[in-house]
Amino acid sequence: MSEVEWRRKWKPDLKACPWQPITIVHQLYLFKCKYTHSSYELLITDNVNFWFEQLEGEDLEERTVALNPSVKATPTRILDEIQICLENQSNKTRLSVSPKKSKLVINVDSEMAGMAFVWQFQCETADHEMISDNFNVPLLGMVGELTRRNKELVKVIEAKDKEIDDYKSQGAKTSRKHIETAVFVSTAFENNMIMSKEFEQEVKQLGSSGFSEDNQDLYRQIMTRYAYLMRPEAADSTEESMEDKKTTPSVNSWETNRFPASLTGRSPVKSANNSPQKSPTKGSSSTESSPAKDSELLRRQALERKLEDEERKKSEPKKKKKKLAF
């Protein structure tokens, strides 16, 4: 199965959802959330601890009724509002945290259609496997890919410098002096980046700018490709064999439909509804020995010979053309 076909059938899970920064009472968190029409999965971290909650079905409806008894809405509408509160915060949305021993309770106060809307995430401590699958492995993959891209960009810039140097050797000059650039040196560039003020700002905001829109898309692409590469090969081959059985026609059916029965050497198939022929009654002549039947048989044989000749004539020129092509 090709990757394009696999992507059409694949349903992304929580691991494919990118991390997003969120600030709750002056504290920076990273979170990711996977929504369906009747459930959500939330994973959140303060870069030290990780908490997780999955809520679906009746549990989601019970919490909705308990927190918002006057609100009547479908689970899908409630989940849409929860997503808006987390991802598109407004002045009407207020978030607070109530840390407990092994829990993280996030309180949400907002409005939905002019009415007060309250929600509460009750997250438990996430296990180590979930942390590795959703945080460590993807971030290492992103670092590796960004390093590879950085090397490719250095090669492109160095090639551009060679091209500009060739133009200058032929007497070419820039129309304006301020757009002229110096020759790129990778070690000097790296030193300048480390000594710049922007580097210090990035260190202070550790984690907040690591998942910008571009990096979120990179995260999504890496985890989608990772899921494709780690897919079960057995299931893949089973689907391909099923598709081959559906699409590949049998030789017998092609041959039977392509040529008449006399050329294929097979007797025509009789319908199950055809009744056996009755023996001729007394006084009537046999149809097998009638002159009309004999002439019909001769006519059919002549037609078959004509078809064979035509097929032979069509194949002969093709053979000659192949010989000439060599």
Coordinates of C-alpha atoms in Angstrom, one line a residue:
M1 CA 0.0 0.0 0.0
S2 CA 1.4 3.4 -1.0
E3 CA 1.7 6.2 1.6
V4 CA -1.0 8.3 -0.1
E5 CA -3.5 5.4 0.2
W6 CA -2.5 4.7 3.8
R7 CA -3.0 8.4 4.7
R8 CA -6.5 8.3 3.4
K9 CA -7.4 5.4 5.6
W10 CA -5.3 6.3 8.7
K11 CA -7.0 7.9 11.7
P12 CA -4.6 10.2 13.6
D13 CA -4.2 9.5 17.3
L14 CA -3.0 11.6 20.2
K15 CA 0.6 11.0 19.3
A16 CA 0.1 12.8 16.0
C17 CA -1.4 15.9 17.6
P18 CA 1.2 18.7 18.1
W19 CA 2.0 20.4 21.4
Q20 CA 0.7 23.9 22.0
P21 CA 1.8 26.4 24.6
I22 CA -0.8 27.7 27.1
T23 CA -0.4 30.1 30.1
I24 CA -2.4 29.4 33.2
V25 CA -2.0 32.0 36.0
H26 CA 1.5 33.1 34.8
Q27 CA 2.6 29.5 34.5
L28 CA 3.6 28.2 31.1
Y29 CA 2.3 24.7 30.1
L30 CA 2.4 22.6 27.0
F31 CA -0.7 20.6 26.1
K32 CA -2.1 18.5 23.3
C33 CA -5.7 17.3 22.9
K34 CA -7.4 14.8 20.6
Y35 CA -11.1 15.3 20.0
T36 CA -13.8 13.0 18.5
H37 CA -17.5 13.6 18.3
S38 CA -18.1 12.2 21.8
S39 CA -14.7 12.2 23.6
Y40 CA -11.4 13.9 24.3
E41 CA -7.9 13.0 25.4
L42 CA -5.8 15.7 27.1
L43 CA -2.1 15.5 27.9
I44 CA -0.5 18.5 29.6
T45 CA 2.9 19.2 31.2
D46 CA 4.8 21.9 33.0
N47 CA 8.1 20.4 31.6
V48 CA 8.5 18.5 34.9
N49 CA 5.3 16.6 35.4
F50 CA 2.9 15.1 32.9
W51 CA -0.8 14.7 33.4
F52 CA -3.4 12.9 31.3
E53 CA -7.2 12.6 31.1
Q54 CA -9.5 10.7 28.7
L55 CA -13.3 11.4 29.0
E56 CA -15.9 9.9 26.7
G57 CA -19.5 8.8 26.3
E58 CA -21.7 8.8 29.4
D59 CA -18.9 10.1 31.7
L60 CA -18.7 13.2 29.5
E61 CA -22.5 13.7 29.6
E62 CA -22.6 13.2 33.4
R63 CA -19.9 15.8 34.0
T64 CA -21.6 18.3 31.6
V65 CA -24.9 17.9 33.6
A66 CA -23.1 18.2 36.9
L67 CA -21.2 21.4 36.0
N68 CA -23.8 23.0 33.7
P69 CA -27.3 21.9 34.8
S70 CA -28.9 24.7 32.8
V71 CA -27.1 24.0 29.6
K72 CA -28.6 21.7 27.0
A73 CA -26.3 20.8 24.2
T74 CA -25.0 17.8 22.3
P75 CA -21.6 16.3 23.3
T76 CA -20.2 17.6 20.0
R77 CA -21.2 21.2 20.9
I78 CA -19.7 20.8 24.4
L79 CA -16.4 19.5 23.0
D80 CA -16.3 22.4 20.5
E81 CA -16.6 24.9 23.4
I82 CA -13.9 23.1 25.3
Q83 CA -11.6 23.3 22.3
I84 CA -12.2 27.0 22.0
C85 CA -11.5 27.6 25.6
L86 CA -8.1 25.9 25.4
E87 CA -6.9 26.9 21.9
N88 CA -8.6 30.3 21.3
Q89 CA -8.8 32.0 24.7
S90 CA -10.6 35.3 24.9
N91 CA -11.3 37.8 27.7
K92 CA -14.4 35.8 28.6
T93 CA -12.3 32.7 29.4
R94 CA -10.5 32.3 32.7
L95 CA -8.3 29.3 33.6
S96 CA -7.1 28.3 37.0
V97 CA -5.2 25.3 38.4
S98 CA -5.8 23.3 41.6
P99 CA -2.8 21.0 42.0
K100 CA -3.3 17.9 44.2
K101 CA -1.0 14.9 45.1
S102 CA -1.1 13.0 41.8
K103 CA -3.8 15.1 40.0
L104 CA -4.0 18.3 38.1
V105 CA -7.4 19.9 38.1
I106 CA -7.9 22.7 35.6
N107 CA -10.9 24.9 36.1
V108 CA -12.4 26.7 33.1
D109 CA -14.9 29.6 33.4
S110 CA -16.3 30.9 30.1
E111 CA -19.5 31.6 28.2
M112 CA -21.4 29.7 25.7
A113 CA -24.2 31.4 23.7
G114 CA -24.5 34.1 26.3
M115 CA -24.8 31.6 29.2
A116 CA -22.1 30.8 31.8
F117 CA -20.1 27.7 30.9
V118 CA -18.0 25.8 33.4
W119 CA -15.6 22.9 32.8
Q120 CA -13.1 20.9 34.9
F121 CA -10.3 18.8 33.7
Q122 CA -9.3 16.1 36.2
C123 CA -6.0 14.8 35.0
E124 CA -4.1 11.9 36.5
T125 CA -0.3 11.4 36.3
A126 CA 0.7 10.0 32.9
D127 CA 2.8 6.9 32.6
H128 CA 6.3 6.7 31.3
E129 CA 5.4 5.1 28.0
M130 CA 2.9 7.8 27.1
I131 CA 5.5 10.5 27.9
S132 CA 8.1 8.8 25.7
D133 CA 5.7 8.3 22.8
N134 CA 4.3 11.8 22.9
F135 CA 7.2 13.9 24.1
N136 CA 10.7 12.4 24.0
V137 CA 10.6 10.5 20.7
P138 CA 8.9 13.3 18.7
L139 CA 11.2 16.1 20.0
L140 CA 14.3 14.0 19.2
G141 CA 12.8 13.5 15.7
M142 CA 12.2 17.2 15.3
V143 CA 15.8 18.1 16.4
G144 CA 17.2 15.6 13.9
E145 CA 15.1 16.9 11.1
L146 CA 15.9 20.6 11.8
T147 CA 19.6 19.7 12.0
R148 CA 19.4 18.0 8.6
R149 CA 17.6 21.0 7.1
N150 CA 20.1 23.4 8.6
K151 CA 22.9 21.5 6.8
E152 CA 21.1 21.6 3.5
L153 CA 20.5 25.3 3.9
V154 CA 24.3 25.9 4.5
K155 CA 25.0 23.9 1.3
V156 CA 22.5 26.1 -0.7
I157 CA 24.0 29.3 0.7
E158 CA 27.6 28.2 -0.1
A159 CA 26.5 27.3 -3.7
K160 CA 24.9 30.7 -4.0
D161 CA 28.2 32.4 -2.9
K162 CA 30.0 30.5 -5.6
E163 CA 27.4 31.6 -8.2
I164 CA 27.8 35.3 -7.1
D165 CA 31.6 35.0 -7.2
D166 CA 31.3 33.8 -10.8
Y167 CA 29.2 36.7 -11.7
K168 CA 31.6 39.2 -10.1
S169 CA 34.6 37.6 -11.9
Q170 CA 32.8 38.5 -15.2
G171 CA 32.4 42.1 -14.1
A172 CA 28.9 42.0 -12.6
K173 CA 28.0 44.5 -9.8
T174 CA 25.0 45.1 -7.6
S175 CA 22.8 48.1 -8.5
R176 CA 22.8 49.2 -4.9
K177 CA 25.7 48.7 -2.5
H178 CA 23.6 48.1 0.7
I179 CA 22.2 44.8 -0.8
E180 CA 25.6 43.3 -1.3
T181 CA 26.3 40.4 1.1
A182 CA 29.5 39.0 2.6
V183 CA 30.7 35.5 1.9
F184 CA 28.9 33.0 4.3
V185 CA 31.0 31.3 6.9
S186 CA 29.1 28.7 8.9
T187 CA 31.3 28.9 12.1
A188 CA 31.0 32.7 12.2
F189 CA 27.3 32.4 11.7
E190 CA 26.9 30.0 14.6
N191 CA 29.0 32.2 16.9
N192 CA 26.9 35.2 16.0
M193 CA 23.7 33.4 16.8
I194 CA 25.0 32.4 20.2
M195 CA 26.1 35.9 21.1
S196 CA 22.9 37.6 19.9
K197 CA 20.2 39.0 22.2
E198 CA 17.6 36.8 20.4
F199 CA 19.4 33.7 21.7
E200 CA 19.1 34.9 25.3
Q201 CA 15.4 35.6 24.8
E202 CA 14.8 32.1 23.4
V203 CA 16.6 30.6 26.4
K204 CA 14.3 32.6 28.8
Q205 CA 11.2 31.5 26.9
L206 CA 12.3 27.9 26.9
G207 CA 9.4 25.8 25.5
S208 CA 7.0 28.6 24.4
S209 CA 8.4 29.2 20.9
G210 CA 9.4 25.6 20.3
F211 CA 5.9 24.9 19.0
S212 CA 5.2 27.7 16.7
E213 CA 2.8 27.1 13.8
D214 CA 5.7 26.0 11.6
N215 CA 7.0 23.6 14.2
Q216 CA 3.6 22.3 15.0
D217 CA 3.2 21.3 11.3
L218 CA 6.7 19.8 11.4
Y219 CA 5.7 17.7 14.5
R220 CA 2.5 16.6 12.7
Q221 CA 4.4 15.5 9.6
I222 CA 7.1 13.7 11.5
M223 CA 4.6 11.7 13.6
T224 CA 2.4 10.9 10.6
R225 CA 5.5 9.5 8.7
Y226 CA 6.6 7.7 11.8
A227 CA 3.2 6.0 12.1
Y228 CA 3.4 5.0 8.4
L229 CA 6.9 3.5 8.8
M230 CA 5.8 1.6 12.0
R231 CA 2.6 0.3 10.5
P232 CA 2.0 -3.5 10.7
E233 CA 3.3 -5.1 7.5
A234 CA 1.1 -8.2 7.9
A235 CA -2.1 -6.1 7.7
D236 CA -0.7 -4.2 4.7
S237 CA 0.0 -7.3 2.7
T238 CA -3.5 -8.7 3.6
E239 CA -5.2 -5.6 2.2
E240 CA -3.2 -5.8 -1.0
S241 CA -4.0 -9.4 -1.6
M242 CA -7.7 -8.7 -1.1
E243 CA -7.5 -5.9 -3.6
D244 CA -5.8 -8.1 -6.2
K245 CA -8.5 -10.7 -5.9
K246 CA -11.2 -8.1 -6.5
T247 CA -9.5 -6.4 -9.5
T248 CA -7.6 -9.1 -11.4
P249 CA -9.8 -10.9 -13.9
S250 CA -9.4 -14.6 -14.5
V251 CA -7.8 -15.9 -17.7
N252 CA -10.8 -18.2 -18.4
S253 CA -13.3 -15.3 -18.2
W254 CA -11.2 -13.1 -20.5
E255 CA -10.7 -15.9 -23.0
T256 CA -14.3 -16.9 -23.0
N257 CA -15.5 -13.3 -23.6
R258 CA -12.8 -12.5 -26.1
F259 CA -13.2 -15.4 -28.6
P260 CA -16.0 -17.6 -29.9
A261 CA -16.4 -21.0 -28.4
S262 CA -15.0 -22.7 -31.5
L263 CA -11.7 -20.9 -31.2
T264 CA -11.2 -21.4 -27.5
G265 CA -11.9 -25.2 -27.7
R266 CA -14.6 -25.0 -25.1
S267 CA -18.2 -25.9 -25.5
P268 CA -20.7 -23.1 -25.0
V269 CA -22.1 -22.9 -21.5
K270 CA -25.7 -23.9 -21.3
S271 CA -28.1 -22.0 -19.1
A272 CA -29.5 -23.8 -16.1
N273 CA -33.0 -22.9 -17.2
N274 CA -32.7 -24.6 -20.6
S275 CA -34.8 -27.7 -20.7
P276 CA -33.4 -30.9 -22.5
Q277 CA -34.3 -31.3 -26.1
K278 CA -37.2 -33.6 -26.8
S279 CA -36.7 -36.4 -29.3
P280 CA -38.4 -35.7 -32.7
T281 CA -41.9 -37.1 -33.1
K282 CA -42.8 -39.6 -35.7
G283 CA -43.0 -38.4 -39.2
S284 CA -40.8 -35.3 -38.6
S285 CA -37.2 -35.2 -40.1
S286 CA -34.2 -34.9 -37.8
T287 CA -32.7 -31.4 -37.5
E288 CA -29.1 -32.7 -37.4
S289 CA -29.4 -34.2 -40.9
S290 CA -31.3 -31.4 -42.5
P291 CA -29.7 -29.5 -45.5
A292 CA -30.4 -26.2 -43.7
K293 CA -28.4 -27.3 -40.6
D294 CA -25.5 -28.5 -42.8
S295 CA -25.3 -25.2 -44.6
E296 CA -25.4 -23.3 -41.3
L297 CA -22.5 -25.4 -40.0
L298 CA -20.4 -24.7 -43.2
R299 CA -21.1 -21.0 -42.9
R300 CA -20.0 -21.0 -39.2
Q301 CA -16.8 -22.9 -40.0
A302 CA -16.0 -20.5 -42.9
L303 CA -16.6 -17.5 -40.5
E304 CA -14.3 -19.0 -37.9
R305 CA -11.5 -19.6 -40.5
K306 CA -12.0 -16.0 -41.7
L307 CA -11.6 -14.7 -38.1
E308 CA -8.4 -16.9 -37.7
D309 CA -6.9 -15.4 -40.9
E310 CA -7.7 -11.9 -39.7
E311 CA -6.0 -12.5 -36.3
R312 CA -3.0 -13.9 -38.1
K313 CA -2.7 -11.0 -40.5
K314 CA -3.0 -8.5 -37.5
S315 CA -0.1 -10.2 -35.7
E316 CA 2.3 -10.6 -38.6
P317 CA 2.9 -6.8 -39.2
K318 CA 3.6 -6.3 -35.5
K319 CA 6.3 -9.0 -35.5
K320 CA 7.9 -7.3 -38.5
K321 CA 7.9 -3.9 -36.8
K322 CA 9.6 -5.3 -33.7
K323 CA 12.4 -6.8 -35.8
L324 CA 12.8 -3.4 -37.6
A325 CA 12.9 -1.6 -34.3
F326 CA 16.0 -3.6 -33.1

